[in-house]
XYZ file of C-alpha atoms in Angstrom:
575
model
C 0.000 0.000 0.000
C 1.450 2.818 -0.799
C -0.460 6.070 -0.844
C 0.773 9.124 -2.704
C 3.467 7.859 -5.050
C 1.662 6.493 -8.080
C 3.498 8.808 -10.479
C 6.796 7.674 -8.987
C 5.889 4.041 -9.411
C 4.793 4.681 -12.969
C 8.099 6.280 -13.877
C 10.104 3.551 -12.184
C 8.161 0.690 -13.741
C 8.241 2.229 -17.205
C 11.992 2.747 -16.874
C 12.688 -0.785 -15.661
C 10.408 -2.626 -18.075
C 11.153 -0.345 -20.986
C 14.881 -0.766 -20.486
C 14.488 -4.518 -20.157
C 12.455 -4.712 -23.355
C 15.198 -3.112 -25.417
C 17.960 -5.072 -23.700
C 19.503 -2.046 -21.995
C 19.170 -2.717 -18.283
C 19.517 0.062 -15.705
C 23.097 0.341 -14.557
C 23.873 -1.015 -11.103
C 25.046 1.801 -8.820
C 28.107 1.144 -6.713
C 27.419 0.886 -2.989
C 28.105 3.065 -1.099
C 27.837 5.976 -3.464
C 29.422 8.192 -0.780
C 30.958 7.456 2.609
C 28.670 7.544 5.597
C 31.091 10.006 7.231
C 30.621 12.463 4.367
C 26.849 12.048 4.411
C 26.637 12.487 8.182
C 28.638 15.682 7.878
C 26.221 16.990 5.243
C 23.184 16.032 7.332
C 24.621 17.722 10.408
C 25.210 20.906 8.441
C 21.574 20.896 7.296
C 20.485 20.317 10.886
C 22.629 23.121 12.327
C 21.478 25.662 9.753
C 17.842 24.707 10.266
C 18.084 24.923 14.050
C 19.667 28.362 13.877
C 16.928 29.567 11.516
C 14.122 28.228 13.739
C 15.505 30.084 16.738
C 15.740 33.313 14.741
C 12.180 32.809 13.525
C 10.963 32.235 17.091
C 12.516 35.591 18.004
C 10.760 37.279 15.070
C 13.972 37.932 13.135
C 13.232 35.920 9.951
C 10.042 34.958 8.065
C 8.163 31.682 8.507
C 8.768 30.535 4.927
C 12.010 28.567 4.794
C 14.529 29.917 2.240
C 16.185 27.681 -0.344
C 19.504 27.567 1.526
C 17.750 26.010 4.549
C 15.722 23.445 2.614
C 17.132 20.019 1.606
C 18.290 20.108 -2.010
C 16.544 17.171 -3.604
C 12.964 17.408 -2.379
C 10.151 17.608 -4.938
C 9.645 21.329 -5.448
C 6.680 20.768 -7.777
C 4.645 18.859 -5.209
C 5.716 20.747 -2.067
C 5.578 24.518 -2.237
C 5.790 27.316 0.331
C 7.446 25.180 3.012
C 6.997 27.125 6.234
C 7.152 27.093 10.010
C 4.016 27.263 12.134
C 4.065 28.108 15.859
C 2.586 25.574 18.278
C -0.459 27.701 19.093
C -1.493 27.931 15.430
C -1.139 24.254 14.452
C -4.156 22.882 12.585
C -4.030 19.093 12.107
C -6.079 19.468 8.915
C -3.036 21.106 7.293
C -0.571 18.460 8.491
C -1.943 15.266 6.984
C -2.692 13.977 3.509
C -5.199 11.145 3.821
C -6.516 8.251 1.757
C -9.625 6.969 3.492
C -10.797 3.373 3.560
C -13.345 2.794 0.831
C -15.329 0.242 -1.135
C -13.989 -0.891 -4.506
C -15.610 1.144 -7.287
C -14.723 -0.129 -10.783
C -15.463 3.317 -12.197
C -12.984 5.034 -9.878
C -10.051 2.891 -8.766
C -7.184 4.310 -6.720
C -3.519 3.652 -7.429
C -0.329 3.217 -5.414
C -1.116 -0.300 -4.141
C -3.590 0.522 -1.337
C -5.490 -1.861 0.872
C -8.964 -0.288 0.625
C -9.819 -1.565 4.119
C -7.263 0.868 5.537
C -7.323 4.611 6.138
C -3.863 6.066 5.590
C -2.658 9.356 7.049
C 0.636 10.724 5.755
C 2.598 13.748 6.874
C 4.717 13.984 3.709
C 7.023 16.595 5.208
C 8.630 16.597 8.602
C 11.718 18.762 9.010
C 13.531 19.383 12.269
C 17.135 19.302 13.523
C 18.762 16.425 15.350
C 18.060 16.634 19.063
C 14.528 17.940 18.576
C 11.669 15.770 19.750
C 8.520 15.125 17.756
C 5.264 14.663 19.671
C 2.071 13.207 18.194
C -1.118 13.555 20.238
C -4.417 11.968 19.334
C -7.121 9.494 20.224
C -6.919 5.744 19.700
C -9.164 4.987 16.695
C -11.931 2.382 16.686
C -10.343 -0.212 14.437
C -8.609 -3.594 14.367
C -5.034 -2.314 13.984
C -3.353 1.073 14.315
C 0.269 2.147 14.161
C 2.551 5.139 13.590
C 5.785 5.018 11.581
C 8.458 7.696 11.161
C 11.407 7.905 8.773
C 14.435 6.280 10.444
C 17.396 7.849 12.247
C 20.121 9.089 9.936
C 23.039 6.656 9.649
C 24.468 7.550 6.230
C 24.417 3.891 5.183
C 20.779 3.428 4.165
C 18.928 5.562 1.646
C 15.300 6.575 1.044
C 14.944 7.409 -2.631
C 12.041 9.763 -3.343
C 10.194 8.638 -0.201
C 9.453 5.069 -1.330
C 12.619 3.022 -1.897
C 14.903 2.260 1.034
C 14.996 1.491 4.726
C 11.738 1.174 6.605
C 10.275 3.600 9.074
C 10.576 3.168 12.839
C 7.213 2.022 14.152
C 5.227 2.034 17.319
C 2.214 -0.257 17.368
C -1.106 0.466 19.061
C -0.604 -1.973 21.980
C 2.658 -0.275 23.000
C 1.435 3.323 22.975
C 1.157 5.069 26.316
C -2.264 6.574 27.077
C -2.420 9.996 28.645
C -3.035 10.129 32.415
C -6.600 9.063 33.182
C -7.006 7.472 29.757
C -7.103 3.879 28.471
C -5.260 2.061 25.710
C -8.010 -0.031 24.036
C -5.468 -2.139 22.111
C -4.055 -4.058 25.068
C -5.021 -7.766 25.109
C -8.670 -8.006 26.182
C -8.657 -4.254 26.794
C -11.737 -2.040 26.726
C -12.215 -1.218 23.027
C -15.123 1.094 23.734
C -13.381 3.216 26.382
C -14.389 6.877 26.116
C -11.150 8.318 27.518
C -8.721 7.056 24.846
C -6.057 9.722 24.225
C -2.376 8.901 23.588
C 0.927 10.724 23.229
C 3.819 9.336 21.162
C 7.320 10.852 21.174
C 10.139 10.437 18.639
C 13.623 11.874 19.157
C 15.241 13.147 15.961
C 18.596 11.386 15.984
C 21.683 10.356 14.090
C 22.708 6.710 14.415
C 21.760 3.127 13.651
C 18.024 2.631 14.210
C 18.333 -0.904 15.578
C 21.217 0.009 17.900
C 19.451 3.090 19.247
C 16.325 1.122 20.141
C 15.865 -2.670 20.180
C 12.182 -2.143 19.334
C 13.395 -1.669 15.760
C 14.119 -5.378 15.493
C 11.553 -8.175 15.123
C 8.878 -8.397 16.437
C 9.062 -4.564 16.657
C 7.694 -4.292 20.176
C 9.014 -2.262 23.100
C 8.480 0.390 25.713
C 6.069 2.957 24.343
C 7.471 6.161 25.796
C 9.894 7.052 22.979
C 11.191 6.035 19.553
C 13.954 7.469 17.346
C 13.638 8.895 13.851
C 15.012 11.588 11.583
C 13.438 14.447 9.643
C 16.506 14.621 7.381
C 17.028 11.847 4.815
C 19.460 11.041 1.992
C 18.179 9.737 -1.333
C 21.231 7.851 -2.578
C 22.791 7.838 -6.064
C 19.561 8.290 -8.020
C 19.046 11.595 -6.245
C 21.863 13.084 -8.318
C 21.533 10.849 -11.420
C 19.148 12.509 -13.871
C 19.312 9.578 -16.313
C 18.137 6.830 -13.952
C 16.648 8.926 -11.133
C 15.156 12.366 -10.682
C 18.513 14.152 -10.382
C 17.166 16.940 -8.145
C 19.715 16.332 -5.399
C 20.403 13.809 -2.660
C 18.641 15.363 0.357
C 15.025 15.106 1.420
C 12.576 15.630 4.275
C 11.372 12.843 6.534
C 7.756 11.706 6.783
C 5.226 10.056 9.111
C 2.709 7.306 8.282
C -0.404 6.451 10.302
C -2.609 3.439 9.476
C -6.092 2.429 10.643
C -6.922 -1.120 9.464
C -10.311 -2.817 9.753
C -12.278 0.201 10.997
C -15.443 -0.491 12.987
C -18.478 -0.272 10.707
C -20.102 2.544 12.649
C -16.836 4.542 12.715
C -16.019 4.113 9.027
C -13.875 5.515 7.436
C -12.118 7.903 9.855
C -11.946 5.596 12.876
C -14.315 7.746 14.908
C -11.590 10.190 15.992
C -10.205 13.552 14.915
C -6.874 13.866 13.140
C -3.854 13.726 15.481
C -1.776 16.799 16.219
C 1.976 16.728 15.599
C 4.641 19.197 16.696
C 8.388 19.513 17.322
C 10.243 20.955 20.279
C 13.878 22.081 20.282
C 16.180 21.442 23.233
C 15.781 25.117 24.063
C 11.986 24.836 24.237
C 10.744 26.328 20.945
C 7.665 24.422 19.697
C 6.639 24.409 16.030
C 5.663 22.337 13.034
C 6.530 22.514 9.336
C 3.867 22.427 6.621
C 3.689 23.160 2.895
C 1.195 23.646 0.114
C 0.498 20.052 -0.934
C -1.799 20.595 -3.929
C 0.619 19.061 -6.441
C 1.233 16.111 -4.176
C -2.467 15.515 -3.582
C -3.302 15.830 -7.271
C -0.739 13.161 -8.162
C -1.874 10.814 -5.410
C -5.606 11.134 -6.076
C -5.598 10.191 -9.732
C -8.043 7.368 -10.422
C -8.885 5.116 -13.356
C -11.753 2.861 -14.304
C -11.306 -0.894 -14.385
C -9.744 -1.698 -17.749
C -10.842 -4.350 -20.217
C -7.386 -5.503 -21.222
C -5.986 -8.893 -22.143
C -7.496 -12.352 -22.470
C -4.948 -15.033 -21.751
C -4.106 -17.873 -19.428
C -1.371 -17.409 -16.797
C 2.224 -17.220 -17.992
C 4.771 -19.745 -16.755
C 6.012 -17.421 -14.003
C 2.437 -17.239 -12.650
C 1.535 -20.806 -13.494
C 0.266 -23.896 -11.737
C 3.391 -24.675 -9.711
C 4.051 -21.121 -8.495
C 3.246 -20.195 -4.908
C 4.098 -16.947 -3.123
C 7.028 -14.545 -2.883
C 7.837 -12.584 0.276
C 8.255 -8.844 -0.124
C 11.282 -7.063 1.362
C 10.989 -3.794 -0.526
C 8.814 -1.928 -3.038
C 11.724 -1.279 -5.394
C 12.904 -4.869 -5.009
C 9.447 -6.251 -5.796
C 9.008 -4.112 -8.914
C 12.467 -5.064 -10.198
C 11.724 -8.715 -9.404
C 8.440 -8.595 -11.299
C 10.158 -7.149 -14.358
C 12.966 -9.711 -14.235
C 10.619 -12.665 -13.800
C 8.356 -11.530 -16.598
C 11.063 -10.737 -19.116
C 13.973 -13.038 -18.336
C 14.736 -16.616 -17.447
C 14.888 -17.795 -13.865
C 18.688 -17.674 -13.616
C 21.112 -16.898 -10.806
C 22.588 -14.103 -12.917
C 19.183 -12.403 -13.119
C 18.737 -12.709 -9.363
C 22.209 -11.346 -8.639
C 21.536 -8.376 -10.898
C 18.287 -7.584 -9.057
C 20.045 -7.871 -5.662
C 22.840 -5.554 -6.723
C 20.520 -3.029 -8.363
C 18.389 -2.924 -5.205
C 21.427 -2.554 -2.937
C 22.916 0.283 -4.954
C 19.685 2.295 -5.009
C 18.426 1.648 -1.468
C 21.439 0.560 0.600
C 19.524 -2.578 1.610
C 20.300 -6.270 1.354
C 20.000 -9.562 3.199
C 23.764 -9.640 3.857
C 23.916 -6.185 5.444
C 23.644 -5.243 9.098
C 20.289 -4.203 10.550
C 18.233 -2.206 9.795
C 19.268 -2.606 6.131
C 18.674 -6.365 6.357
C 15.292 -6.173 8.093
C 11.938 -6.921 6.526
C 10.456 -3.399 7.072
C 11.018 -1.236 4.007
C 10.073 2.309 3.061
C 6.278 2.870 3.093
C 5.557 -0.729 4.124
C 3.943 -1.513 7.463
C 6.437 -3.103 9.879
C 3.875 -5.572 11.240
C 2.840 -6.986 7.857
C 3.978 -10.165 6.242
C 3.532 -9.214 2.572
C 3.173 -12.244 0.287
C 2.787 -11.674 -3.452
C 2.116 -13.441 -6.731
C 0.431 -12.762 -10.063
C -2.460 -14.177 -12.049
C -4.164 -13.992 -15.433
C -7.695 -15.257 -16.106
C -8.868 -16.074 -19.616
C -12.539 -15.438 -20.308
C -14.651 -18.448 -19.436
C -12.328 -19.483 -16.618
C -12.186 -18.940 -12.859
C -9.389 -18.574 -10.324
C -9.808 -20.009 -6.846
C -7.709 -19.683 -3.692
C -8.166 -22.124 -0.824
C -6.591 -22.415 2.588
C -7.146 -22.138 6.304
C -7.807 -18.757 7.883
C -5.806 -17.925 11.022
C -7.873 -16.775 13.972
C -8.312 -13.006 14.303
C -10.168 -10.702 16.718
C -13.558 -10.056 15.123
C -14.050 -6.376 15.946
C -15.821 -4.401 13.241
C -19.310 -4.742 14.720
C -18.181 -3.029 17.923
C -16.663 -5.861 19.975
C -15.967 -4.823 23.563
C -12.516 -6.428 23.732
C -9.518 -6.995 21.474
C -8.939 -10.685 22.047
C -5.566 -12.406 21.446
C -5.502 -14.519 18.279
C -3.193 -16.014 15.663
C -3.046 -12.736 13.750
C -4.407 -9.226 14.022
C -5.612 -8.794 10.430
C -5.585 -10.652 7.080
C -6.515 -9.373 3.631
C -6.034 -10.238 -0.031
C -5.891 -7.395 -2.562
C -5.133 -7.478 -6.281
C -3.767 -4.777 -8.580
C -3.743 -4.084 -12.305
C -0.388 -5.535 -13.404
C -0.269 -4.094 -16.943
C 2.097 -1.318 -15.849
C 3.428 -0.050 -19.191
C -0.079 0.779 -20.391
C -1.410 2.522 -17.285
C -1.259 6.151 -16.207
C -1.958 5.049 -12.623
C 0.300 2.338 -11.231
C -0.765 -0.013 -8.456
C -4.420 0.271 -9.450
C -6.620 -1.616 -6.988
C -8.984 -4.152 -8.568
C -10.188 -6.435 -5.787
C -9.858 -6.621 -2.012
C -11.303 -8.882 0.657
C -10.448 -9.034 4.355
C -10.688 -11.801 6.936
C -14.209 -11.224 8.277
C -15.619 -11.043 4.739
C -14.488 -14.570 3.881
C -16.864 -17.533 4.270
C -15.315 -20.172 6.600
C -16.335 -23.728 7.378
C -16.237 -25.236 10.867
C -12.486 -25.847 10.553
C -11.833 -22.265 9.310
C -11.188 -23.438 5.743
C -12.095 -21.097 2.887
C -12.551 -21.094 -0.879
C -12.354 -17.709 -2.637
C -13.379 -17.640 -6.301
C -12.465 -14.853 -8.738
C -14.094 -14.400 -12.120
C -15.764 -11.914 -14.388
C -19.480 -11.612 -13.511
C -20.606 -13.502 -16.597
C -18.257 -16.356 -15.641
C -19.411 -16.717 -12.050
C -20.152 -20.415 -11.408
C -23.673 -21.014 -10.150
C -22.259 -22.895 -7.123
C -19.879 -20.038 -6.173
C -22.189 -18.843 -3.390
C -21.861 -18.496 0.405
C -24.405 -21.294 0.943
C -21.912 -23.592 -0.740
C -19.007 -22.367 1.387
C -17.619 -20.099 -1.348
C -16.707 -16.417 -1.294
C -17.050 -14.975 -4.812
C -15.146 -11.845 -5.869
C -15.763 -9.839 -9.035
C -12.383 -9.928 -10.794
C -13.338 -7.209 -13.277
C -12.134 -7.078 -16.869
C -8.395 -6.691 -16.330
C -6.865 -10.026 -17.279
C -3.515 -9.841 -15.463
C -3.381 -8.794 -11.820
C -0.818 -8.865 -9.013
C -2.028 -10.236 -5.676
C -0.794 -9.104 -2.251
C -1.643 -10.978 0.929
C -1.314 -8.786 4.021
C -0.921 -10.889 7.157
C -0.656 -8.534 10.124
C 0.929 -9.836 13.323
C 1.596 -8.169 16.656
C 3.681 -10.696 18.528
C 3.343 -12.464 20.802
C -0.347 -11.780 21.544
C -1.472 -11.838 17.900
C 0.967 -14.310 16.389
C 1.728 -18.047 16.289
C 4.181 -20.584 14.899
C 2.953 -20.092 11.309
C 3.271 -16.307 11.243
C 4.930 -15.402 7.911
C 7.400 -12.892 9.364
C 11.142 -12.600 8.784
C 11.913 -14.797 11.803
C 10.175 -17.695 10.063
C 10.701 -16.647 6.439
C 14.189 -15.127 6.042
C 15.073 -12.759 3.214
C 17.685 -14.971 1.520
C 15.353 -17.942 1.285
C 11.847 -16.656 0.606
C 12.083 -13.931 -2.030
C 12.865 -14.817 -5.637
C 16.110 -12.824 -5.816
C 17.439 -14.232 -2.529
C 20.891 -15.795 -2.676
C 19.570 -19.028 -1.093
C 16.026 -18.908 -2.464
C 14.157 -22.111 -1.636
C 10.873 -22.573 -3.502
C 9.853 -25.291 -1.086
C 9.270 -22.854 1.797
C 6.385 -20.780 0.344
C 7.207 -20.675 -3.384
C 5.322 -23.781 -4.463
C 1.611 -24.128 -4.998
C 0.956 -26.739 -2.326
C 0.656 -27.115 1.439
C 3.958 -28.943 1.948
C 5.863 -25.796 2.891
C 6.120 -23.639 5.998
C 2.508 -22.445 6.158
C 1.010 -25.917 5.869
C -2.787 -25.727 6.024
C -2.587 -21.897 6.118
C -0.856 -21.742 2.720
C -3.229 -20.170 0.149
C -3.236 -22.716 -2.694
C -4.127 -21.467 -6.183
C -6.544 -23.251 -8.521
C -7.392 -22.468 -12.152
C -10.135 -24.074 -14.204
C -13.075 -23.444 -16.488
C -16.407 -22.226 -15.182
C -17.928 -25.577 -16.181
C -15.269 -27.580 -14.327
C -16.037 -25.623 -11.172
C -19.785 -26.016 -11.579
C -19.372 -29.756 -12.099
C -17.903 -29.974 -8.581
C -21.387 -29.326 -7.190
C -21.424 -29.106 -3.401
C -17.909 -28.129 -2.484
C -15.329 -29.140 0.023
C -11.814 -27.809 -0.138
C -10.379 -31.255 -0.890
C -12.595 -31.548 -3.969
C -10.958 -28.613 -5.731
C -8.711 -29.659 -8.618
C -5.277 -28.086 -8.393
C -5.072 -26.638 -11.911
C -6.903 -27.409 -15.167
């Protein structure tokens, strides 16, 4: 899910696939492109100049609008204009956040950037403050299944964040770890009071230089810890593509930080805003000055809110790389996944292809399975730290259906206003598909289907069968009374599927949780140096997930109808 970066994705995908098609692959950038010592020195200079300016502004000596020599050279000047300081007493949360609210799928108006439509996303696309400042976020716990806050990581000079979407992951604090204000209740503790009226929280991040995992052990799996403080940075470096105008944007290497807030599985009567006002965010210098930084976001919002109708495109069976023996791939980065998709679609499944993808990803993002944490961790820029993202692709020829079967992990069933958040095997589970015909789309990551855990029909053993087809190809026995959940696939033949399995360990986790502790980077993503298809990459239940592995089935409408009254074991694997 990734909210306001569809234009970025489009440019990246077109570059990668277009280059591949003509046999001229993007050049691998050498890592590191500069020493971390040099980059730290540059970041500290930005920080010092900014801090001096803020103090002058607080004394009334300089204007609120930040001049070019104070701003990070490399940020998107077309999407962020009039970057300015706001005093604490004048902060309006409505000006701080860009939001994408949870919504129903509408084939006439589909959003891009790989969202989960069951989630409301809040993004502060600009945070800017010197090292040593603290950032405070105050709000109310929303009425939803899962909630977390993530902030761009501390500055270490080793990891990059190219154009806000490719690089090291944010530092997160999950709902259960947040500290309520005095006299208030955290409704996300195990069996806590979900309906509590006094539900305010305060989260603090210290803007810091250093290794995120060394500064705070909560930035290692399972990403839990004391809720009083986390570490982040409002100054980021974009890596080699920041200065390379042929492969990247070439604007410069520096950028602002950002903050992500997610509300998943919102209670029905609180939909889509979670039943609470927007949180308030501010910074405070060591010397006491309190402020925030905002900008005019019209260009950013316009790019992120582009929509398209469901497209009638293609009519073919799955390709070999999405075929009957293919299972799931684990995602360790947006850039990595896009490069992997291009390589798998256009090239043979060779070690040379995989090595190229690993090296390309490392050069652009400073991340890799062989690096020290946090560069080797599962969390990646704009991804949620508590998600196990599993991906694959599918094509459906007219007259055929696609089915997915498996066992649903237990989850706290909350959306009808449950009084408690009960421990379970996971916190949230959803399956969303996206238009995969990138080179022909003006909006990349276009949502097409989405279904979450409590919308899936389960039998007494928690087994499910989900059937996808065009409406005219819906089998007559693909109905809830027959134990089947039917989903309108729409007219787009080829789609990319993402399974979001959200875990908050240990209370909402178990021995089949598909996190990095169970599914390591080297072994469970296609480009991994020790990739083992047997773990999750095959289309059967002999791997790690066992009964919980979503098995894929492909057949004609008639073949499915001939099955009559269904049980999961009656489904043919692939015809």
